[in-house]
Amino acid sequence: MPRRTLVDDYPHKMGGHCGSGAMRDLLHWHGLGWDGPPDEGLVFALGGALGLSYLRSSDLVPPLYLVGRGADFEIDLPRRLGAQVQVLTTDDPREGWSWVLDELEAGRPSLVWGDIGELPYLRVQFQMSRHDIVVIGHDEAEGIAFVVDNDRAEVQKVPLDALARARSSKSFPQPTRHCTYRISWPSALPDVAEVAAEAFRQSAAGMRRPSQPGIVDLRTAASGAEGLAAAVQLAADIQTWADLPVDDLETLLFSLSAFIEKAGTGGGLFRRLLADGCADVARLTGDSATAQLAVAASRCAQAWTATARAGIRRDVDIRVRLAGVASAASQLPELELDLVASLEAASSSLTAADR
């Protein structure tokens, strides 16, 4: 007899970012929080995954990639909160689907990767493989899975064959390999000040001294950098775009704007989510350094948004738009440096207060 599963009353909200949106929903479903279910910004901030990777390569379409988070948010956040995490990968679709079924038949949602280009409800041409979605059920008779996605308010019915393609993609930035996160959550969360101090310290270190591989492999890039150096290189590169053909320049300006504001960043290249989360930590702890961190993150987010918007003002000549982008981007290195210093100060303040 065909099987059917569905996690009842799964609490889903739309989110700014696939990872933090999914984790917020999962924490809510497990009944975890501090003064109630956490907002998405708090979830992102406590992941300690702030980052910056920039590359240009003729092998990419578009030939530019920019991302403002690190690679291991989905592992680091739950572990920091006291959970146990297994990251399961395989090239065998049956094995990969069996992991999802194990969770569903136990009455639990399953966090997996999918390629956005293979998920029919997103209706996008662009392919990107590291998109977090949560499978909350399936119906073998209909041949569908029930999926929740930060980009859609309603539960999506996804054909099982489409989901299998999304989970076996070999697209940029890396093969999905049926990646499944098996998370055993704790019954209660640790002190938020302790968690935030560690997360802020990790984010600052990842920006100041990047040591772990990021989401993208910069070894194949014609031009690229990570952390604070990425902000410097991006600002410098933009200054060189003036001699490009108009069509190429239009592609770069549009792509830059999309990666900052539209590519699941929550706006301002994840810095707006960070600002919201830091404001929540400051409210929960009363820590003044964290309140200042929220201000620094907000300023950074505003500068990234200004950079994005300057490039897509269609009523303005493209060379004038480029000048506006270059001017806005020139502020980013200093603002990013200030943000890192604020992360370090808030981490130290929270650690001292927790003793």
Tab-separated table of C-alpha atoms in Angstrom:
chain	number	residue	atom	x	y	z
A	1	MET	CA	0.000	0.000	0.000
A	2	PRO	CA	1.418	3.447	-0.916
A	3	ARG	CA	2.753	5.310	2.073
A	4	ARG	CA	1.839	8.847	3.123
A	5	THR	CA	3.448	10.953	5.845
A	6	LEU	CA	2.951	14.509	7.034
A	7	VAL	CA	4.364	16.389	10.006
A	8	ASP	CA	1.314	18.017	11.568
A	9	ASP	CA	1.205	21.703	12.518
A	10	TYR	CA	4.666	22.515	11.207
A	11	PRO	CA	5.256	26.224	12.034
A	12	HIS	CA	6.544	27.810	8.845
A	13	LYS	CA	7.165	31.462	8.021
A	14	MET	CA	8.788	33.017	4.992
A	15	GLY	CA	12.381	34.011	5.639
A	16	GLY	CA	15.153	36.146	4.262
A	17	HIS	CA	17.646	33.288	4.012
A	18	CYS	CA	17.068	29.599	3.379
A	19	GLY	CA	19.313	28.382	6.201
A	20	SER	CA	18.251	30.689	9.011
A	21	GLY	CA	14.617	30.510	7.917
A	22	ALA	CA	14.675	26.713	8.023
A	23	MET	CA	16.464	26.633	11.379
A	24	ARG	CA	14.021	29.116	12.879
A	25	ASP	CA	11.111	26.885	11.848
A	26	LEU	CA	12.851	23.788	13.211
A	27	LEU	CA	13.569	25.438	16.566
A	28	HIS	CA	9.946	26.557	16.805
A	29	TRP	CA	8.680	23.070	15.966
A	30	HIS	CA	10.892	21.595	18.690
A	31	GLY	CA	9.586	24.140	21.202
A	32	LEU	CA	12.980	25.781	21.697
A	33	GLY	CA	13.705	29.446	22.339
A	34	TRP	CA	14.448	31.939	25.079
A	35	ASP	CA	11.456	34.242	25.445
A	36	GLY	CA	9.462	32.330	22.860
A	37	PRO	CA	10.387	31.062	19.388
A	38	PRO	CA	13.431	32.969	18.071
A	39	ASP	CA	13.154	35.333	15.135
A	40	GLU	CA	15.208	34.614	12.050
A	41	GLY	CA	17.754	37.345	12.721
A	42	LEU	CA	18.588	35.874	16.121
A	43	VAL	CA	18.974	32.425	14.578
A	44	PHE	CA	21.360	33.772	11.942
A	45	ALA	CA	23.421	35.774	14.430
A	46	LEU	CA	23.855	32.800	16.754
A	47	GLY	CA	25.096	30.648	13.892
A	48	GLY	CA	28.397	32.526	13.860
A	49	ALA	CA	28.390	32.228	10.089
A	50	LEU	CA	28.940	35.798	8.965
A	51	GLY	CA	31.426	35.753	6.118
A	52	LEU	CA	32.347	37.300	2.801
A	53	SER	CA	33.489	35.541	-0.362
A	54	TYR	CA	33.905	37.272	-3.703
A	55	LEU	CA	35.073	35.891	-7.010
A	56	ARG	CA	35.043	36.660	-10.697
A	57	SER	CA	35.495	33.921	-13.262
A	58	SER	CA	34.614	33.561	-16.930
A	59	ASP	CA	33.571	29.993	-16.115
A	60	LEU	CA	30.594	31.295	-14.120
A	61	VAL	CA	27.254	32.525	-15.442
A	62	PRO	CA	27.013	35.307	-14.422
A	63	PRO	CA	30.800	35.809	-14.211
A	64	LEU	CA	30.628	37.075	-10.630
A	65	TYR	CA	29.715	35.458	-7.322
A	66	LEU	CA	29.310	37.109	-3.941
A	67	VAL	CA	28.120	35.545	-0.699
A	68	GLY	CA	28.019	36.935	2.824
A	69	ARG	CA	27.933	33.797	4.973
A	70	GLY	CA	30.247	30.903	5.731
A	71	ALA	CA	29.844	27.288	4.723
A	72	ASP	CA	28.880	25.587	7.990
A	73	PHE	CA	25.939	27.515	9.449
A	74	GLU	CA	23.675	24.440	9.363
A	75	ILE	CA	26.227	22.500	11.423
A	76	ASP	CA	27.576	25.187	13.731
A	77	LEU	CA	24.250	26.628	14.888
A	78	PRO	CA	22.655	23.423	16.200
A	79	ARG	CA	25.915	22.222	17.755
A	80	ARG	CA	26.352	25.567	19.485
A	81	LEU	CA	22.842	25.136	20.869
A	82	GLY	CA	23.648	21.688	22.251
A	83	ALA	CA	22.362	19.518	19.402
A	84	GLN	CA	24.065	16.564	17.757
A	85	VAL	CA	24.424	16.838	13.977
A	86	GLN	CA	25.135	14.243	11.320
A	87	VAL	CA	25.702	15.392	7.739
A	88	LEU	CA	24.752	12.530	5.443
A	89	THR	CA	25.758	12.489	1.762
A	90	THR	CA	25.564	9.881	-0.967
A	91	ASP	CA	25.387	9.542	-4.730
A	92	ASP	CA	22.762	6.811	-4.374
A	93	PRO	CA	19.288	8.378	-4.686
A	94	ARG	CA	17.613	5.461	-2.914
A	95	GLU	CA	19.889	5.785	0.079
A	96	GLY	CA	19.426	9.559	0.135
A	97	TRP	CA	15.639	9.260	0.048
A	98	SER	CA	15.724	6.569	2.751
A	99	TRP	CA	17.273	9.085	5.149
A	100	VAL	CA	14.386	11.477	4.549
A	101	LEU	CA	11.833	8.679	4.955
A	102	ASP	CA	13.418	7.605	8.239
A	103	GLU	CA	12.789	11.070	9.645
A	104	LEU	CA	9.297	11.429	8.207
A	105	GLU	CA	8.155	8.033	9.439
A	106	ALA	CA	9.423	8.979	12.896
A	107	GLY	CA	7.240	12.095	12.702
A	108	ARG	CA	10.141	14.511	12.216
A	109	PRO	CA	10.880	17.048	9.447
A	110	SER	CA	14.021	16.552	7.355
A	111	LEU	CA	16.439	19.351	6.424
A	112	VAL	CA	18.058	18.770	3.019
A	113	TRP	CA	19.820	20.546	0.166
A	114	GLY	CA	18.169	21.140	-3.185
A	115	ASP	CA	19.172	22.939	-6.373
A	116	ILE	CA	16.911	25.960	-6.882
A	117	GLY	CA	16.879	25.374	-10.640
A	118	GLU	CA	15.263	21.951	-10.175
A	119	LEU	CA	12.545	23.045	-7.738
A	120	PRO	CA	9.558	23.806	-9.994
A	121	TYR	CA	7.779	26.205	-7.635
A	122	LEU	CA	10.730	28.645	-7.657
A	123	ARG	CA	10.540	29.114	-11.449
A	124	VAL	CA	14.160	30.223	-11.832
A	125	GLN	CA	16.649	29.659	-14.641
A	126	PHE	CA	19.692	30.108	-12.422
A	127	GLN	CA	21.040	26.966	-10.754
A	128	MET	CA	22.486	26.931	-7.234
A	129	SER	CA	22.913	23.721	-5.344
A	130	ARG	CA	23.164	24.657	-1.657
A	131	HIS	CA	19.563	25.681	-1.030
A	132	ASP	CA	18.116	24.512	2.300
A	133	ILE	CA	14.590	23.139	2.243
A	134	VAL	CA	12.642	21.107	4.780
A	135	VAL	CA	10.684	18.033	3.726
A	136	ILE	CA	7.692	17.576	6.041
A	137	GLY	CA	5.902	14.721	4.304
A	138	HIS	CA	5.290	12.712	1.167
A	139	ASP	CA	2.546	10.876	-0.701
A	140	GLU	CA	3.659	7.874	-2.725
A	141	ALA	CA	0.312	7.538	-4.494
A	142	GLU	CA	0.514	11.106	-5.819
A	143	GLY	CA	4.283	10.932	-6.281
A	144	ILE	CA	4.918	14.136	-4.342
A	145	ALA	CA	6.849	15.446	-1.371
A	146	PHE	CA	5.599	18.225	0.891
A	147	VAL	CA	8.317	20.876	1.105
A	148	VAL	CA	8.672	24.145	2.990
A	149	ASP	CA	10.994	26.834	1.651
A	150	ASN	CA	11.905	30.237	3.039
A	151	ASP	CA	10.897	31.774	-0.303
A	152	ARG	CA	7.287	30.556	-0.194
A	153	ALA	CA	4.631	31.016	2.483
A	154	GLU	CA	2.708	27.847	1.666
A	155	VAL	CA	3.736	24.203	1.770
A	156	GLN	CA	4.826	23.154	-1.717
A	157	LYS	CA	3.900	19.908	-3.452
A	158	VAL	CA	7.049	18.839	-5.275
A	159	PRO	CA	7.096	15.836	-7.636
A	160	LEU	CA	9.389	13.180	-6.226
A	161	ASP	CA	11.384	13.002	-9.458
A	162	ALA	CA	11.965	16.779	-9.390
A	163	LEU	CA	13.067	16.583	-5.763
A	164	ALA	CA	15.441	13.753	-6.649
A	165	ARG	CA	16.984	15.882	-9.412
A	166	ALA	CA	17.326	18.839	-7.056
A	167	ARG	CA	19.056	16.599	-4.519
A	168	SER	CA	21.465	15.081	-7.067
A	169	SER	CA	22.529	18.306	-8.779
A	170	LYS	CA	26.155	18.848	-9.737
A	171	SER	CA	25.745	22.593	-10.172
A	172	PHE	CA	27.669	25.467	-8.611
A	173	PRO	CA	28.902	25.802	-5.931
A	174	GLN	CA	29.108	22.050	-5.201
A	175	PRO	CA	27.214	18.801	-5.844
A	176	THR	CA	24.216	18.362	-3.557
A	177	ARG	CA	24.844	14.603	-3.148
A	178	HIS	CA	21.457	14.147	-1.451
A	179	CYS	CA	22.829	16.088	1.524
A	180	THR	CA	20.661	15.509	4.592
A	181	TYR	CA	21.113	16.999	8.057
A	182	ARG	CA	20.116	14.630	10.834
A	183	ILE	CA	19.819	16.773	13.964
A	184	SER	CA	19.072	15.605	17.514
A	185	TRP	CA	17.991	18.747	19.341
A	186	PRO	CA	18.390	19.271	23.107
A	187	SER	CA	15.422	19.596	25.438
A	188	ALA	CA	16.458	23.147	26.390
A	189	LEU	CA	18.832	25.784	25.028
A	190	PRO	CA	21.979	27.091	26.749
A	191	ASP	CA	22.321	30.650	28.019
A	192	VAL	CA	21.916	33.084	25.138
A	193	ALA	CA	24.830	35.284	26.259
A	194	GLU	CA	27.214	32.339	26.182
A	195	VAL	CA	25.965	31.237	22.775
A	196	ALA	CA	26.160	34.753	21.330
A	197	ALA	CA	29.669	35.376	22.668
A	198	GLU	CA	30.957	32.276	20.911
A	199	ALA	CA	29.042	33.042	17.704
A	200	PHE	CA	30.308	36.627	17.520
A	201	ARG	CA	33.864	35.440	18.132
A	202	GLN	CA	33.576	32.903	15.311
A	203	SER	CA	32.101	35.430	12.869
A	204	ALA	CA	34.856	37.934	13.629
A	205	ALA	CA	37.588	35.331	13.186
A	206	GLY	CA	36.072	34.149	9.911
A	207	MET	CA	36.155	37.692	8.565
A	208	ARG	CA	39.540	38.750	9.920
A	209	ARG	CA	41.458	35.490	9.416
A	210	PRO	CA	39.552	33.159	7.066
A	211	SER	CA	40.937	29.666	7.566
A	212	GLN	CA	38.103	27.292	6.707
A	213	PRO	CA	36.996	26.719	3.097
A	214	GLY	CA	34.075	28.944	2.170
A	215	ILE	CA	31.011	28.116	0.119
A	216	VAL	CA	32.988	28.774	-3.079
A	217	ASP	CA	36.379	27.419	-4.133
A	218	LEU	CA	38.522	30.484	-4.757
A	219	ARG	CA	41.397	28.448	-6.150
A	220	THR	CA	39.735	28.395	-9.580
A	221	ALA	CA	38.844	32.091	-9.630
A	222	ALA	CA	40.539	34.628	-11.863
A	223	SER	CA	39.894	37.177	-9.138
A	224	GLY	CA	38.675	36.467	-5.638
A	225	ALA	CA	39.143	36.869	-1.903
A	226	GLU	CA	37.528	36.035	1.429
A	227	GLY	CA	36.788	37.939	4.620
A	228	LEU	CA	37.831	41.558	4.968
A	229	ALA	CA	40.094	41.193	1.939
A	230	ALA	CA	37.028	40.430	-0.186
A	231	ALA	CA	35.494	43.828	0.580
A	232	VAL	CA	38.751	45.530	-0.399
A	233	GLN	CA	39.086	43.556	-3.623
A	234	LEU	CA	35.465	44.042	-4.658
A	235	ALA	CA	35.701	47.808	-4.156
A	236	ALA	CA	38.941	47.890	-6.162
A	237	ASP	CA	37.576	45.695	-8.958
A	238	ILE	CA	34.496	47.861	-9.426
A	239	GLN	CA	36.805	50.778	-10.185
A	240	THR	CA	38.112	48.812	-13.206
A	241	TRP	CA	34.721	48.064	-14.758
A	242	ALA	CA	34.411	51.398	-16.582
A	243	ASP	CA	36.132	50.097	-19.731
A	244	LEU	CA	33.895	47.052	-20.104
A	245	PRO	CA	31.360	46.794	-22.960
A	246	VAL	CA	27.914	48.027	-21.969
A	247	ASP	CA	26.306	44.574	-22.073
A	248	ASP	CA	29.020	43.074	-19.867
A	249	LEU	CA	28.778	45.960	-17.448
A	250	GLU	CA	24.998	45.642	-17.287
A	251	THR	CA	25.366	41.957	-16.431
A	252	LEU	CA	27.836	42.683	-13.645
A	253	LEU	CA	25.778	45.479	-12.105
A	254	PHE	CA	22.576	43.445	-12.196
A	255	SER	CA	24.317	40.370	-10.784
A	256	LEU	CA	26.019	42.333	-8.028
A	257	SER	CA	22.684	43.783	-6.969
A	258	ALA	CA	21.011	40.376	-7.026
A	259	PHE	CA	23.695	38.724	-4.920
A	260	ILE	CA	23.461	41.486	-2.318
A	261	GLU	CA	19.686	41.850	-2.068
A	262	LYS	CA	17.871	39.009	-3.803
A	263	ALA	CA	19.897	35.805	-3.467
A	264	GLY	CA	18.408	34.732	-0.162
A	265	THR	CA	20.492	37.141	1.907
A	266	GLY	CA	17.757	38.797	3.925
A	267	GLY	CA	18.913	42.095	2.371
A	268	GLY	CA	22.220	43.891	2.730
A	269	LEU	CA	24.223	40.684	2.162
A	270	PHE	CA	23.090	39.031	5.434
A	271	ARG	CA	24.121	42.072	7.476
A	272	ARG	CA	20.481	43.065	8.039
A	273	LEU	CA	19.710	39.666	9.554
A	274	LEU	CA	22.786	40.037	11.741
A	275	ALA	CA	21.667	43.491	12.884
A	276	ASP	CA	18.223	42.186	13.824
A	277	GLY	CA	19.720	39.250	15.691
A	278	CYS	CA	22.199	41.395	17.592
A	279	ALA	CA	19.380	43.713	18.642
A	280	ASP	CA	17.563	40.655	20.034
A	281	VAL	CA	20.675	39.523	21.925
A	282	ALA	CA	21.094	43.026	23.351
A	283	ARG	CA	17.461	43.014	24.469
A	284	LEU	CA	17.758	39.580	26.071
A	285	THR	CA	21.065	40.293	27.834
A	286	GLY	CA	21.093	44.057	28.365
A	287	ASP	CA	24.613	44.160	26.912
A	288	SER	CA	25.533	47.616	25.602
A	289	ALA	CA	28.390	46.397	23.384
A	290	THR	CA	25.962	44.089	21.592
A	291	ALA	CA	23.577	47.013	21.113
A	292	GLN	CA	26.455	48.893	19.453
A	293	LEU	CA	27.166	45.833	17.335
A	294	ALA	CA	23.585	45.937	16.072
A	295	VAL	CA	24.178	49.535	14.974
A	296	ALA	CA	27.432	48.619	13.205
A	297	ALA	CA	25.754	45.725	11.408
A	298	SER	CA	22.869	47.962	10.343
A	299	ARG	CA	25.259	50.555	8.913
A	300	CYS	CA	27.057	47.839	7.006
A	301	ALA	CA	23.773	46.474	5.662
A	302	GLN	CA	22.733	49.941	4.510
A	303	ALA	CA	26.007	50.398	2.620
A	304	TRP	CA	25.645	47.053	0.860
A	305	THR	CA	22.056	47.898	-0.066
A	306	ALA	CA	23.138	51.307	-1.382
A	307	THR	CA	25.758	49.569	-3.534
A	308	ALA	CA	23.130	47.202	-4.920
A	309	ARG	CA	20.526	49.861	-5.639
A	310	ALA	CA	22.923	52.248	-7.344
A	311	GLY	CA	23.562	49.710	-10.087
A	312	ILE	CA	19.968	49.070	-11.131
A	313	ARG	CA	18.565	52.585	-11.525
A	314	ARG	CA	17.241	52.056	-15.042
A	315	ASP	CA	16.513	55.747	-15.615
A	316	VAL	CA	20.210	56.602	-15.175
A	317	ASP	CA	23.030	56.233	-17.709
A	318	ILE	CA	25.026	53.082	-17.036
A	319	ARG	CA	28.329	54.924	-16.544
A	320	VAL	CA	26.683	57.192	-13.994
A	321	ARG	CA	25.254	54.131	-12.279
A	322	LEU	CA	28.699	52.564	-12.165
A	323	ALA	CA	30.105	55.689	-10.536
A	324	GLY	CA	27.389	55.449	-7.882
A	325	VAL	CA	28.169	51.783	-7.267
A	326	ALA	CA	31.884	52.529	-6.989
A	327	SER	CA	31.243	55.356	-4.538
A	328	ALA	CA	28.993	53.236	-2.322
A	329	ALA	CA	31.327	50.228	-2.477
A	330	SER	CA	34.322	52.343	-1.487
A	331	GLN	CA	32.805	52.627	2.003
A	332	LEU	CA	32.498	48.876	2.474
A	333	PRO	CA	36.063	47.980	3.570
A	334	GLU	CA	36.003	50.413	6.494
A	335	LEU	CA	32.458	49.492	7.514
A	336	GLU	CA	33.265	45.779	7.389
A	337	LEU	CA	36.352	46.384	9.522
A	338	ASP	CA	34.232	48.312	12.030
A	339	LEU	CA	31.736	45.453	12.049
A	340	VAL	CA	34.444	42.915	12.856
A	341	ALA	CA	35.794	45.092	15.672
A	342	SER	CA	32.249	45.409	17.043
A	343	LEU	CA	31.788	41.633	16.907
A	344	GLU	CA	34.982	41.196	18.915
A	345	ALA	CA	33.978	43.838	21.460
A	346	ALA	CA	30.518	42.332	21.953
A	347	SER	CA	31.957	38.842	22.340
A	348	SER	CA	34.365	40.049	25.020
A	349	SER	CA	31.631	41.989	26.808
A	350	LEU	CA	29.221	39.052	26.881
A	351	THR	CA	31.965	36.695	28.051
A	352	ALA	CA	32.948	39.037	30.891
A	353	ALA	CA	29.335	39.479	31.975
A	354	ASP	CA	28.781	35.711	31.987
A	355	ARG	CA	31.590	35.053	34.487
